[in-house]
Amino acid sequence: MARDSDDTTPLTSRAELIEWFAAGEKPRERFAIGTEHEKIPFYSADRRPVPYAGEAGIGALLDGLGRETGWEPITDRGAVIGLAASEGGAISIEPGGQFELSGAALPDVHATAAELATHLDAVKRVADPMGIKFLTLGMSPKWRRDETPVMPKSRYKIMAGYMPKVGSLGLDMMLRTATVQVNLDFRSEDDMARKMRASLALQPVATALFANSPFTDGRPNGFLSRRSEIWRDTDGDRTGMLPFAFESGFGYEAYADWLLDMPMYFVKRGDTYHDVSGASFRDLMEGRLPQLPGERATMSDWVNHASTAFPEVRLKRFLEMRGADVGGPDMIAAQAAFWVGLLYDEGALDAALDLVKGWTASQREAARATAPRLGLATPIAKRTLGEVAAEALAIARSGLKARARRDANGHDETGYLQPLEMIVAAGRTRAQDLLDAYESRWETSVDPAFSECVF
């Protein structure tokens, strides 16, 4: 998240929390696509991670990119921690220096792919003279956690102190992983609930299709998506498959109540982040938060709190798909096409819900637990995720055809699915290809990843 909210409107009732989600509803003709992708920087000369400080550090990279693009700097205690565009979109840094583009809300996948190309061109113009490149992997393949630099962002300091109390891998998630997500709209509470259920059930399919993090500490880690596995031992209070979303009557109220019961990280007042980790938002609403006696919740507190939930699909004023490792530009566009095709056409959404309707909560959880290791071979309801992925891709293709959004050359959005269709046809993920390379032409070294797996 590039910038935390500063809306000081007081919150006086639970109904206002629920209404915040409802305010995200849009008519179908205004549905947009937002993509966010993280990329891990390194120095090409010696494959070292990039610290914040220095003439060729992350801070200098942000300064240079700001001059290149004209985007406004975002600061935290005087340090530039991101950039914001006037027309929408932002750049932020994750805890370990992962460089993230939070794209603007765009009308189709063609625009998403064009935005990504423009962003990468601008970044390369600034980063190349500094000797900085970026990995297309879902986890840094070589550096230990203690070798990874930490960025000067106040919320991250609070999170880093809290993470070891609630899981063993939260710091790895913060410092060493990289994801890509697509953000999509809903037109009503029922539409949100239908999309939430379909996309939650199918997140293990996305985890398998986009598995791209098989190396840690310079060697294979035993997983195809170690990034996804790390999330399973990060913080059970704010992660997972949200089984309550499949209960009758699920809507904004149920999600708001889940957030109310989820422990807080911080309260931001002005430029100061107050560490209230583990505290209750309900107590803040009532002015009896022990760390800030008498302080009451504002709209920015709710918005910021919602941004610290990390389920496989997150609800804000749109839905965020969160189950995929980052990959190259083709895979980033493919992820947008996959979910747009499944969720933005009513017939495709019906078919997607029909595809997963017989799955039980335990089957969904088992698939989520197994997909990071087995990928497309993961069993689900007497099938495999590979078989389900083939059907899901056919549904997505039909949904994109029905949208009929064409580029200047007359091509619709279905072409962006090709990398995923090739993966399903071969029955092999990108991670498996990398593991084969490691054992053969890479001669059991991850160093070639720093030349072959690069944006």
mmCIF file of C-alpha atoms in Angstrom, residues 127-423:
data_model
loop_
_atom_site.group_PDB
_atom_site.id
_atom_site.type_symbol
_atom_site.label_atom_id
_atom_site.label_comp_id
_atom_site.label_asym_id
_atom_site.label_seq_id
_atom_site.Cartn_x
_atom_site.Cartn_y
_atom_site.Cartn_z
ATOM 1 C CA ALA A 127 17.606 1.693 -12.578
ATOM 2 C CA ASP A 128 19.941 0.524 -15.354
ATOM 3 C CA PRO A 129 22.525 3.336 -14.856
ATOM 4 C CA MET A 130 22.453 2.510 -11.138
ATOM 5 C CA GLY A 131 23.218 -1.147 -11.844
ATOM 6 C CA ILE A 132 19.849 -2.306 -10.487
ATOM 7 C CA LYS A 133 17.748 -5.093 -11.992
ATOM 8 C CA PHE A 134 14.556 -6.798 -10.768
ATOM 9 C CA LEU A 135 13.688 -10.471 -10.346
ATOM 10 C CA THR A 136 10.554 -12.044 -11.816
ATOM 11 C CA LEU A 137 10.380 -14.556 -8.945
ATOM 12 C CA GLY A 138 7.930 -14.875 -6.081
ATOM 13 C CA MET A 139 10.713 -15.084 -3.481
ATOM 14 C CA SER A 140 14.299 -13.918 -3.297
ATOM 15 C CA PRO A 141 16.246 -17.065 -4.203
ATOM 16 C CA LYS A 142 19.561 -16.471 -2.474
ATOM 17 C CA TRP A 143 19.718 -14.008 0.434
ATOM 18 C CA ARG A 144 19.027 -15.031 3.988
ATOM 19 C CA ARG A 145 16.474 -13.039 5.934
ATOM 20 C CA ASP A 146 19.257 -11.318 7.917
ATOM 21 C CA GLU A 147 20.948 -10.295 4.667
ATOM 22 C CA THR A 148 17.835 -8.562 3.400
ATOM 23 C CA PRO A 149 17.682 -4.780 3.938
ATOM 24 C CA VAL A 150 14.756 -3.207 5.790
ATOM 25 C CA MET A 151 12.964 -0.150 4.433
ATOM 26 C CA PRO A 152 12.285 2.961 6.595
ATOM 27 C CA LYS A 153 8.508 2.763 6.741
ATOM 28 C CA SER A 154 6.792 3.229 10.117
ATOM 29 C CA ARG A 155 4.034 0.669 9.660
ATOM 30 C CA TYR A 156 6.624 -1.983 8.763
ATOM 31 C CA LYS A 157 8.539 -1.473 12.007
ATOM 32 C CA ILE A 158 5.339 -2.116 13.961
ATOM 33 C CA MET A 159 4.455 -5.155 11.852
ATOM 34 C CA ALA A 160 7.963 -6.587 12.194
ATOM 35 C CA GLY A 161 7.696 -6.418 15.974
ATOM 36 C CA TYR A 162 4.299 -8.126 16.006
ATOM 37 C CA MET A 163 4.776 -10.840 13.362
ATOM 38 C CA PRO A 164 6.927 -13.234 15.455
ATOM 39 C CA LYS A 165 4.201 -13.264 18.117
ATOM 40 C CA VAL A 166 1.577 -14.731 15.765
ATOM 41 C CA GLY A 167 3.526 -16.945 13.339
ATOM 42 C CA SER A 168 6.999 -18.153 12.462
ATOM 43 C CA LEU A 169 7.227 -16.904 8.864
ATOM 44 C CA GLY A 170 5.762 -13.396 8.926
ATOM 45 C CA LEU A 171 9.167 -11.753 8.584
ATOM 46 C CA ASP A 172 9.930 -13.916 5.559
ATOM 47 C CA MET A 173 6.631 -12.801 4.047
ATOM 48 C CA MET A 174 7.517 -9.161 4.634
ATOM 49 C CA LEU A 175 11.135 -9.231 3.538
ATOM 50 C CA ARG A 176 11.555 -11.955 0.934
ATOM 51 C CA THR A 177 8.363 -12.539 -1.065
ATOM 52 C CA ALA A 178 6.806 -10.886 -4.091
ATOM 53 C CA THR A 179 3.256 -11.196 -5.359
ATOM 54 C CA VAL A 180 0.957 -9.914 -8.061
ATOM 55 C CA GLN A 181 -2.705 -9.185 -7.501
ATOM 56 C CA VAL A 182 -5.615 -7.954 -9.568
ATOM 57 C CA ASN A 183 -8.327 -5.717 -8.106
ATOM 58 C CA LEU A 184 -11.861 -5.976 -9.457
ATOM 59 C CA ASP A 185 -15.183 -4.221 -8.922
ATOM 60 C CA PHE A 186 -18.650 -5.360 -7.834
ATOM 61 C CA ARG A 187 -22.046 -3.803 -8.522
ATOM 62 C CA SER A 188 -23.965 -4.901 -5.410
ATOM 63 C CA GLU A 189 -23.588 -6.815 -2.165
ATOM 64 C CA ASP A 190 -24.855 -9.992 -3.803
ATOM 65 C CA ASP A 191 -22.455 -9.523 -6.719
ATOM 66 C CA MET A 192 -19.597 -9.059 -4.261
ATOM 67 C CA ALA A 193 -20.548 -12.213 -2.368
ATOM 68 C CA ARG A 194 -20.769 -14.304 -5.556
ATOM 69 C CA LYS A 195 -17.390 -13.049 -6.762
ATOM 70 C CA MET A 196 -15.851 -13.548 -3.333
ATOM 71 C CA ARG A 197 -16.965 -17.172 -3.179
ATOM 72 C CA ALA A 198 -15.866 -18.058 -6.711
ATOM 73 C CA SER A 199 -12.492 -16.381 -6.368
ATOM 74 C CA LEU A 200 -11.750 -17.721 -2.877
ATOM 75 C CA ALA A 201 -12.495 -21.278 -3.967
ATOM 76 C CA LEU A 202 -10.283 -20.868 -7.040
ATOM 77 C CA GLN A 203 -7.319 -19.164 -5.311
ATOM 78 C CA PRO A 204 -5.500 -22.524 -4.928
ATOM 79 C CA VAL A 205 -5.835 -22.892 -8.700
ATOM 80 C CA ALA A 206 -4.174 -19.502 -9.122
ATOM 81 C CA THR A 207 -1.465 -20.489 -6.639
ATOM 82 C CA ALA A 208 -0.728 -23.567 -8.737
ATOM 83 C CA LEU A 209 -0.856 -21.808 -12.120
ATOM 84 C CA PHE A 210 1.443 -18.982 -11.000
ATOM 85 C CA ALA A 211 3.798 -21.017 -8.769
ATOM 86 C CA ASN A 212 7.186 -19.349 -9.185
ATOM 87 C CA SER A 213 9.133 -19.405 -5.904
ATOM 88 C CA PRO A 214 10.986 -22.742 -5.622
ATOM 89 C CA PHE A 215 14.292 -21.420 -4.203
ATOM 90 C CA THR A 216 15.288 -20.085 -0.776
ATOM 91 C CA ASP A 217 18.751 -19.471 0.681
ATOM 92 C CA GLY A 218 20.410 -20.547 -2.564
ATOM 93 C CA ARG A 219 18.768 -23.944 -3.001
ATOM 94 C CA PRO A 220 15.414 -25.640 -3.701
ATOM 95 C CA ASN A 221 13.020 -25.177 -0.777
ATOM 96 C CA GLY A 222 10.730 -28.159 -1.389
ATOM 97 C CA PHE A 223 7.852 -26.061 -2.719
ATOM 98 C CA LEU A 224 6.678 -24.747 -6.064
ATOM 99 C CA SER A 225 5.236 -21.668 -4.358
ATOM 100 C CA ARG A 226 7.156 -21.075 -1.167
ATOM 101 C CA ARG A 227 5.595 -17.602 -1.064
ATOM 102 C CA SER A 228 2.150 -19.143 -0.728
ATOM 103 C CA GLU A 229 3.304 -21.588 1.941
ATOM 104 C CA ILE A 230 4.843 -18.751 3.957
ATOM 105 C CA TRP A 231 1.435 -17.083 4.178
ATOM 106 C CA ARG A 232 0.086 -20.207 5.914
ATOM 107 C CA ASP A 233 2.327 -19.501 8.930
ATOM 108 C CA THR A 234 2.200 -15.708 9.040
ATOM 109 C CA ASP A 235 -0.822 -14.681 11.141
ATOM 110 C CA GLY A 236 -3.921 -16.844 11.305
ATOM 111 C CA ASP A 237 -6.058 -13.959 12.558
ATOM 112 C CA ARG A 238 -5.811 -12.077 9.261
ATOM 113 C CA THR A 239 -5.038 -14.665 6.556
ATOM 114 C CA GLY A 240 -6.639 -17.692 4.934
ATOM 115 C CA MET A 241 -9.673 -18.786 2.963
ATOM 116 C CA LEU A 242 -12.454 -17.015 4.915
ATOM 117 C CA PRO A 243 -14.811 -19.978 5.417
ATOM 118 C CA PHE A 244 -17.547 -17.623 6.671
ATOM 119 C CA ALA A 245 -17.791 -16.174 3.152
ATOM 120 C CA PHE A 246 -19.528 -19.397 2.074
ATOM 121 C CA GLU A 247 -22.196 -19.200 4.768
ATOM 122 C CA SER A 248 -25.744 -18.176 3.921
ATOM 123 C CA GLY A 249 -26.258 -14.427 4.107
ATOM 124 C CA PHE A 250 -22.600 -13.485 3.732
ATOM 125 C CA GLY A 251 -22.109 -9.819 2.851
ATOM 126 C CA TYR A 252 -20.499 -6.587 3.947
ATOM 127 C CA GLU A 253 -21.661 -7.019 7.549
ATOM 128 C CA ALA A 254 -19.971 -10.385 8.031
ATOM 129 C CA TYR A 255 -16.696 -9.133 6.580
ATOM 130 C CA ALA A 256 -16.822 -5.985 8.731
ATOM 131 C CA ASP A 257 -17.383 -8.114 11.840
ATOM 132 C CA TRP A 258 -14.371 -10.258 10.905
ATOM 133 C CA LEU A 259 -12.260 -7.102 10.639
ATOM 134 C CA LEU A 260 -13.580 -5.847 13.960
ATOM 135 C CA ASP A 261 -12.365 -9.060 15.598
ATOM 136 C CA MET A 262 -8.992 -8.944 13.808
ATOM 137 C CA PRO A 263 -6.239 -7.434 15.998
ATOM 138 C CA MET A 264 -4.911 -4.044 14.996
ATOM 139 C CA TYR A 265 -1.347 -3.031 14.102
ATOM 140 C CA PHE A 266 -1.320 0.751 14.474
ATOM 141 C CA VAL A 267 -3.269 3.981 14.805
ATOM 142 C CA LYS A 268 -1.989 6.864 12.680
ATOM 143 C CA ARG A 269 -2.373 10.408 13.954
ATOM 144 C CA GLY A 270 -0.796 13.042 11.759
ATOM 145 C CA ASP A 271 2.616 11.706 10.783
ATOM 146 C CA THR A 272 2.904 9.447 13.835
ATOM 147 C CA TYR A 273 2.176 5.727 13.854
ATOM 148 C CA HIS A 274 1.162 4.551 17.324
ATOM 149 C CA ASP A 275 1.929 0.900 17.970
ATOM 150 C CA VAL A 276 -1.299 -0.720 19.209
ATOM 151 C CA SER A 277 -0.487 -4.185 17.879
ATOM 152 C CA GLY A 278 -2.892 -6.804 19.166
ATOM 153 C CA ALA A 279 -5.476 -4.219 20.276
ATOM 154 C CA SER A 280 -9.183 -4.270 19.430
ATOM 155 C CA PHE A 281 -10.776 -1.950 16.898
ATOM 156 C CA ARG A 282 -13.967 -2.233 18.939
ATOM 157 C CA ASP A 283 -12.107 -0.647 21.860
ATOM 158 C CA LEU A 284 -10.916 2.178 19.586
ATOM 159 C CA MET A 285 -14.512 2.747 18.463
ATOM 160 C CA GLU A 286 -15.559 3.119 22.100
ATOM 161 C CA GLY A 287 -12.617 5.307 23.153
ATOM 162 C CA ARG A 288 -11.149 2.742 25.535
ATOM 163 C CA LEU A 289 -8.025 1.590 23.717
ATOM 164 C CA PRO A 290 -5.434 1.052 26.491
ATOM 165 C CA GLN A 291 -2.567 2.434 24.413
ATOM 166 C CA LEU A 292 -4.499 5.623 23.461
ATOM 167 C CA PRO A 293 -7.063 6.321 26.204
ATOM 168 C CA GLY A 294 -9.954 8.462 24.995
ATOM 169 C CA GLU A 295 -8.913 8.326 21.342
ATOM 170 C CA ARG A 296 -11.793 7.359 19.059
ATOM 171 C CA ALA A 297 -11.848 5.810 15.613
ATOM 172 C CA THR A 298 -11.830 7.827 12.399
ATOM 173 C CA MET A 299 -12.539 6.724 8.853
ATOM 174 C CA SER A 300 -8.808 6.563 8.151
ATOM 175 C CA ASP A 301 -8.402 4.096 11.035
ATOM 176 C CA TRP A 302 -10.939 1.788 9.407
ATOM 177 C CA VAL A 303 -9.415 2.119 5.937
ATOM 178 C CA ASN A 304 -5.919 1.494 7.278
ATOM 179 C CA HIS A 305 -7.112 -1.438 9.397
ATOM 180 C CA ALA A 306 -8.802 -3.013 6.368
ATOM 181 C CA SER A 307 -5.465 -2.783 4.528
ATOM 182 C CA THR A 308 -3.800 -4.946 7.204
ATOM 183 C CA ALA A 309 -6.046 -7.938 6.513
ATOM 184 C CA PHE A 310 -4.343 -10.491 4.264
ATOM 185 C CA PRO A 311 -6.822 -13.220 3.264
ATOM 186 C CA GLU A 312 -6.524 -14.962 -0.083
ATOM 187 C CA VAL A 313 -9.184 -12.553 -1.375
ATOM 188 C CA ARG A 314 -9.460 -9.195 0.365
ATOM 189 C CA LEU A 315 -12.493 -6.935 0.388
ATOM 190 C CA LYS A 316 -12.055 -3.183 0.394
ATOM 191 C CA ARG A 317 -14.070 -1.041 -1.996
ATOM 192 C CA PHE A 318 -13.117 -3.668 -4.555
ATOM 193 C CA LEU A 319 -11.983 -7.280 -4.396
ATOM 194 C CA GLU A 320 -8.273 -8.155 -4.410
ATOM 195 C CA MET A 321 -7.065 -11.522 -5.739
ATOM 196 C CA ARG A 322 -4.002 -12.412 -3.636
ATOM 197 C CA GLY A 323 -3.026 -16.032 -4.342
ATOM 198 C CA ALA A 324 -0.365 -15.685 -7.045
ATOM 199 C CA ASP A 325 3.427 -15.428 -7.152
ATOM 200 C CA VAL A 326 4.733 -12.628 -9.318
ATOM 201 C CA GLY A 327 6.114 -13.559 -12.718
ATOM 202 C CA GLY A 328 7.203 -11.798 -15.867
ATOM 203 C CA PRO A 329 5.048 -9.285 -17.766
ATOM 204 C CA ASP A 330 3.215 -12.055 -19.626
ATOM 205 C CA MET A 331 2.175 -13.687 -16.363
ATOM 206 C CA ILE A 332 1.121 -10.396 -14.782
ATOM 207 C CA ALA A 333 -1.201 -9.701 -17.720
ATOM 208 C CA ALA A 334 -2.356 -13.329 -17.656
ATOM 209 C CA GLN A 335 -3.441 -13.026 -14.040
ATOM 210 C CA ALA A 336 -5.591 -10.010 -14.856
ATOM 211 C CA ALA A 337 -7.111 -11.805 -17.843
ATOM 212 C CA PHE A 338 -7.821 -14.947 -15.804
ATOM 213 C CA TRP A 339 -9.844 -13.182 -13.125
ATOM 214 C CA VAL A 340 -11.509 -10.659 -15.429
ATOM 215 C CA GLY A 341 -12.659 -13.489 -17.666
ATOM 216 C CA LEU A 342 -14.060 -15.445 -14.730
ATOM 217 C CA LEU A 343 -15.727 -12.618 -12.804
ATOM 218 C CA TYR A 344 -16.770 -9.795 -15.145
ATOM 219 C CA ASP A 345 -19.136 -11.746 -17.413
ATOM 220 C CA GLU A 346 -22.306 -12.994 -15.720
ATOM 221 C CA GLY A 347 -22.384 -16.273 -17.609
ATOM 222 C CA ALA A 348 -18.737 -16.952 -16.796
ATOM 223 C CA LEU A 349 -19.315 -16.141 -13.118
ATOM 224 C CA ASP A 350 -22.250 -18.559 -13.039
ATOM 225 C CA ALA A 351 -20.045 -21.245 -14.594
ATOM 226 C CA ALA A 352 -17.199 -20.549 -12.157
ATOM 227 C CA LEU A 353 -19.568 -20.905 -9.197
ATOM 228 C CA ASP A 354 -20.944 -24.111 -10.676
ATOM 229 C CA LEU A 355 -17.374 -25.433 -11.040
ATOM 230 C CA VAL A 356 -16.707 -25.116 -7.294
ATOM 231 C CA LYS A 357 -20.200 -25.508 -5.821
ATOM 232 C CA GLY A 358 -19.698 -29.038 -4.506
ATOM 233 C CA TRP A 359 -16.492 -28.310 -2.620
ATOM 234 C CA THR A 360 -16.601 -28.415 1.157
ATOM 235 C CA ALA A 361 -14.753 -26.057 3.466
ATOM 236 C CA SER A 362 -12.324 -28.832 4.379
ATOM 237 C CA GLN A 363 -11.635 -29.566 0.705
ATOM 238 C CA ARG A 364 -10.953 -25.906 -0.003
ATOM 239 C CA GLU A 365 -8.612 -25.702 2.980
ATOM 240 C CA ALA A 366 -6.815 -28.892 1.963
ATOM 241 C CA ALA A 367 -6.267 -27.549 -1.548
ATOM 242 C CA ARG A 368 -4.933 -24.289 -0.107
ATOM 243 C CA ALA A 369 -2.530 -26.257 2.110
ATOM 244 C CA THR A 370 -1.313 -28.587 -0.628
ATOM 245 C CA ALA A 371 -1.103 -26.349 -3.705
ATOM 246 C CA PRO A 372 2.160 -24.652 -2.646
ATOM 247 C CA ARG A 373 3.931 -28.017 -2.728
ATOM 248 C CA LEU A 374 2.132 -30.036 -5.419
ATOM 249 C CA GLY A 375 0.866 -27.288 -7.719
ATOM 250 C CA LEU A 376 -1.387 -28.596 -10.468
ATOM 251 C CA ALA A 377 -1.204 -32.150 -9.055
ATOM 252 C CA THR A 378 -3.053 -31.069 -5.891
ATOM 253 C CA PRO A 379 -6.185 -33.196 -5.328
ATOM 254 C CA ILE A 380 -9.579 -31.542 -4.918
ATOM 255 C CA ALA A 381 -12.938 -33.343 -4.849
ATOM 256 C CA LYS A 382 -11.666 -36.445 -6.713
ATOM 257 C CA ARG A 383 -9.951 -34.268 -9.325
ATOM 258 C CA THR A 384 -6.703 -32.324 -9.555
ATOM 259 C CA LEU A 385 -6.189 -28.588 -9.638
ATOM 260 C CA GLY A 386 -4.760 -29.068 -13.112
ATOM 261 C CA GLU A 387 -8.082 -30.460 -14.319
ATOM 262 C CA VAL A 388 -9.977 -27.675 -12.582
ATOM 263 C CA ALA A 389 -7.576 -25.114 -14.045
ATOM 264 C CA ALA A 390 -8.302 -26.339 -17.563
ATOM 265 C CA GLU A 391 -12.027 -25.802 -17.028
ATOM 266 C CA ALA A 392 -11.477 -22.457 -15.314
ATOM 267 C CA LEU A 393 -9.370 -21.240 -18.212
ATOM 268 C CA ALA A 394 -12.060 -22.301 -20.694
ATOM 269 C CA ILE A 395 -14.609 -20.339 -18.653
ATOM 270 C CA ALA A 396 -12.287 -17.322 -18.491
ATOM 271 C CA ARG A 397 -11.760 -17.485 -22.241
ATOM 272 C CA SER A 398 -15.514 -17.493 -22.824
ATOM 273 C CA GLY A 399 -15.933 -14.552 -20.436
ATOM 274 C CA LEU A 400 -13.264 -12.519 -22.236
ATOM 275 C CA LYS A 401 -14.802 -13.333 -25.608
ATOM 276 C CA ALA A 402 -18.170 -12.130 -24.342
ATOM 277 C CA ARG A 403 -16.568 -8.863 -23.156
ATOM 278 C CA ALA A 404 -15.188 -8.360 -26.677
ATOM 279 C CA ARG A 405 -12.739 -5.657 -25.604
ATOM 280 C CA ARG A 406 -10.399 -5.186 -28.571
ATOM 281 C CA ASP A 407 -7.095 -3.419 -28.982
ATOM 282 C CA ALA A 408 -6.053 -1.244 -31.923
ATOM 283 C CA ASN A 409 -5.253 -4.369 -33.953
ATOM 284 C CA GLY A 410 -8.650 -5.932 -33.327
ATOM 285 C CA HIS A 411 -7.449 -8.550 -30.834
ATOM 286 C CA ASP A 412 -9.631 -9.359 -27.851
ATOM 287 C CA GLU A 413 -8.295 -10.118 -24.357
ATOM 288 C CA THR A 414 -8.183 -13.920 -24.747
ATOM 289 C CA GLY A 415 -4.595 -13.849 -26.031
ATOM 290 C CA TYR A 416 -3.356 -12.942 -22.570
ATOM 291 C CA LEU A 417 -4.434 -16.369 -21.310
ATOM 292 C CA GLN A 418 -1.960 -18.186 -23.563
ATOM 293 C CA PRO A 419 0.848 -18.567 -20.977
ATOM 294 C CA LEU A 420 -1.589 -20.216 -18.566
ATOM 295 C CA GLU A 421 -3.045 -22.466 -21.241
ATOM 296 C CA MET A 422 0.480 -23.619 -22.115
ATOM 297 C CA ILE A 423 1.167 -24.407 -18.448
#
